[in-house]
């Protein structure tokens, strides 16, 4: 895929996430995609930070949207090559300090197969 196409997937990811459009967000992912996040390790220690498959991601993100209704990601930068997008954004939640986040989306055949989150 072209870097421009991958960046468009990332922009759709931000749009659907920030609008809490869970099904549209999940549609960007492969059915067996993996998602790693340090927040998962904290809130669901049994996962060791990793969930696999859309249903596990659906549960995780719905819980996050319910727990943090003001959650919003502000894009700082996007860099893409032919199979991944490196995203840097600010995690904003009302009454919490902003957090700088880096995330990598690995894409195959137009679907995200792996997302890894890193907090600054």
Coordinates of C-alpha atoms in Angstrom, one line a residue:
X1 CA 0.0 0.0 0.0
X2 CA 1.1 3.6 -0.5
X3 CA 2.0 5.7 2.5
X4 CA -0.9 8.1 1.5
X5 CA -3.4 5.2 1.7
X6 CA -2.0 4.1 5.1
X7 CA -2.3 7.7 6.4
X8 CA -5.9 7.8 5.3
X9 CA -6.6 4.7 7.4
X10 CA -4.9 6.4 10.3
X11 CA -7.1 9.5 9.9
X12 CA -10.2 7.4 9.7
X13 CA -9.0 5.6 12.9
X14 CA -8.8 9.0 14.7
X15 CA -12.1 10.1 13.4
X16 CA -14.0 7.0 14.4
X17 CA -12.2 6.7 17.8
X18 CA -12.9 10.4 18.7
X19 CA -16.5 10.0 17.6
X20 CA -16.9 6.8 19.7
X21 CA -18.1 5.0 16.5
X22 CA -17.0 1.6 17.7
X23 CA -18.2 -0.5 14.8
X24 CA -16.6 1.8 12.3
X25 CA -13.4 1.7 14.3
X26 CA -13.4 -2.1 14.4
X27 CA -14.1 -2.3 10.7
X28 CA -10.6 -0.9 10.1
X29 CA -9.2 -4.1 11.8
X30 CA -8.6 -7.6 10.6
X31 CA -10.8 -10.2 12.4
X32 CA -7.8 -11.6 14.2
X33 CA -5.9 -8.3 14.8
X34 CA -3.9 -7.8 18.0
X35 CA -3.9 -4.7 20.1
X36 CA -1.3 -4.0 22.8
X37 CA -1.6 -1.1 25.3
X38 CA 0.0 -0.3 28.7
X39 CA -3.5 0.8 29.8
X40 CA -4.7 -2.8 29.2
X41 CA -2.0 -4.0 31.5
X42 CA -3.3 -1.7 34.2
X43 CA -7.0 -2.1 33.9
X44 CA -7.0 -5.8 32.8
X45 CA -3.8 -7.3 34.2
X46 CA -4.8 -10.8 33.1
X47 CA -4.2 -9.7 29.4
X48 CA -0.6 -8.7 30.0
X49 CA -1.5 -5.7 27.8
X50 CA -2.6 -7.7 24.8
X51 CA -6.0 -8.5 23.3
X52 CA -6.6 -10.5 20.2
X53 CA -9.6 -10.3 17.9
X54 CA -12.3 -7.7 17.3
X55 CA -14.6 -9.0 20.1
X56 CA -11.8 -8.4 22.7
X57 CA -11.1 -5.0 21.2
X58 CA -14.8 -4.2 21.2
X59 CA -15.1 -5.0 24.9
X60 CA -11.9 -3.0 25.8
X61 CA -12.8 0.1 23.8
X62 CA -16.4 0.1 24.9
X63 CA -15.3 0.0 28.6
X64 CA -12.9 2.8 27.9
X65 CA -15.6 5.0 26.2
X66 CA -17.9 4.3 29.1
X67 CA -15.3 5.0 31.8
X68 CA -13.9 8.1 30.0
X69 CA -16.6 9.8 28.0
X70 CA -14.4 12.9 27.4
X71 CA -11.5 10.8 25.9
X72 CA -10.1 12.5 22.8
X73 CA -7.0 12.0 20.8
X74 CA -5.3 15.1 19.2
X75 CA -3.0 14.2 16.3
X76 CA 0.5 15.5 16.4
X77 CA 2.1 13.6 13.5
X78 CA 1.6 10.7 11.2
X79 CA 4.4 8.9 9.3
X80 CA 3.8 6.0 7.0
X81 CA 5.7 3.6 4.9
X82 CA 4.3 0.7 2.9
X83 CA 3.0 -1.5 5.7
X84 CA 2.7 0.6 8.9
X85 CA 1.8 4.0 10.3
X86 CA 3.6 5.7 13.2
X87 CA 1.2 8.0 15.0
X88 CA 2.0 10.5 17.7
X89 CA -1.0 12.1 19.5
X90 CA -2.1 13.7 22.7
X91 CA -4.5 11.7 24.9
X92 CA -6.9 14.2 26.5
X93 CA -9.4 13.4 29.2
X94 CA -11.2 15.9 31.3
X95 CA -9.7 16.5 34.8
X96 CA -6.6 14.4 33.8
X97 CA -3.1 15.5 32.7
X98 CA -2.6 15.2 28.9
X99 CA -0.4 12.2 27.9
X100 CA 1.8 12.0 24.9
X101 CA 1.2 8.7 23.1
X102 CA 2.9 6.9 20.2
X103 CA 1.1 4.1 18.4
X104 CA 2.1 1.9 15.5
X105 CA -0.6 0.4 13.2
X106 CA 0.6 -2.5 11.0
X107 CA -1.6 -2.9 7.9
X108 CA -2.0 -5.8 5.6
X109 CA -4.4 -6.0 2.7
X110 CA -6.0 -2.7 3.8
X111 CA -6.8 -3.9 7.4
X112 CA -5.0 -3.2 10.6
X113 CA -3.4 -6.5 11.8
X114 CA -1.6 -5.1 14.9
X115 CA -1.7 -1.9 16.9
X116 CA 0.9 -1.2 19.6
X117 CA 0.6 1.8 22.0
X118 CA 3.5 3.5 23.9
X119 CA 3.0 6.2 26.5
X120 CA 5.4 9.0 27.0

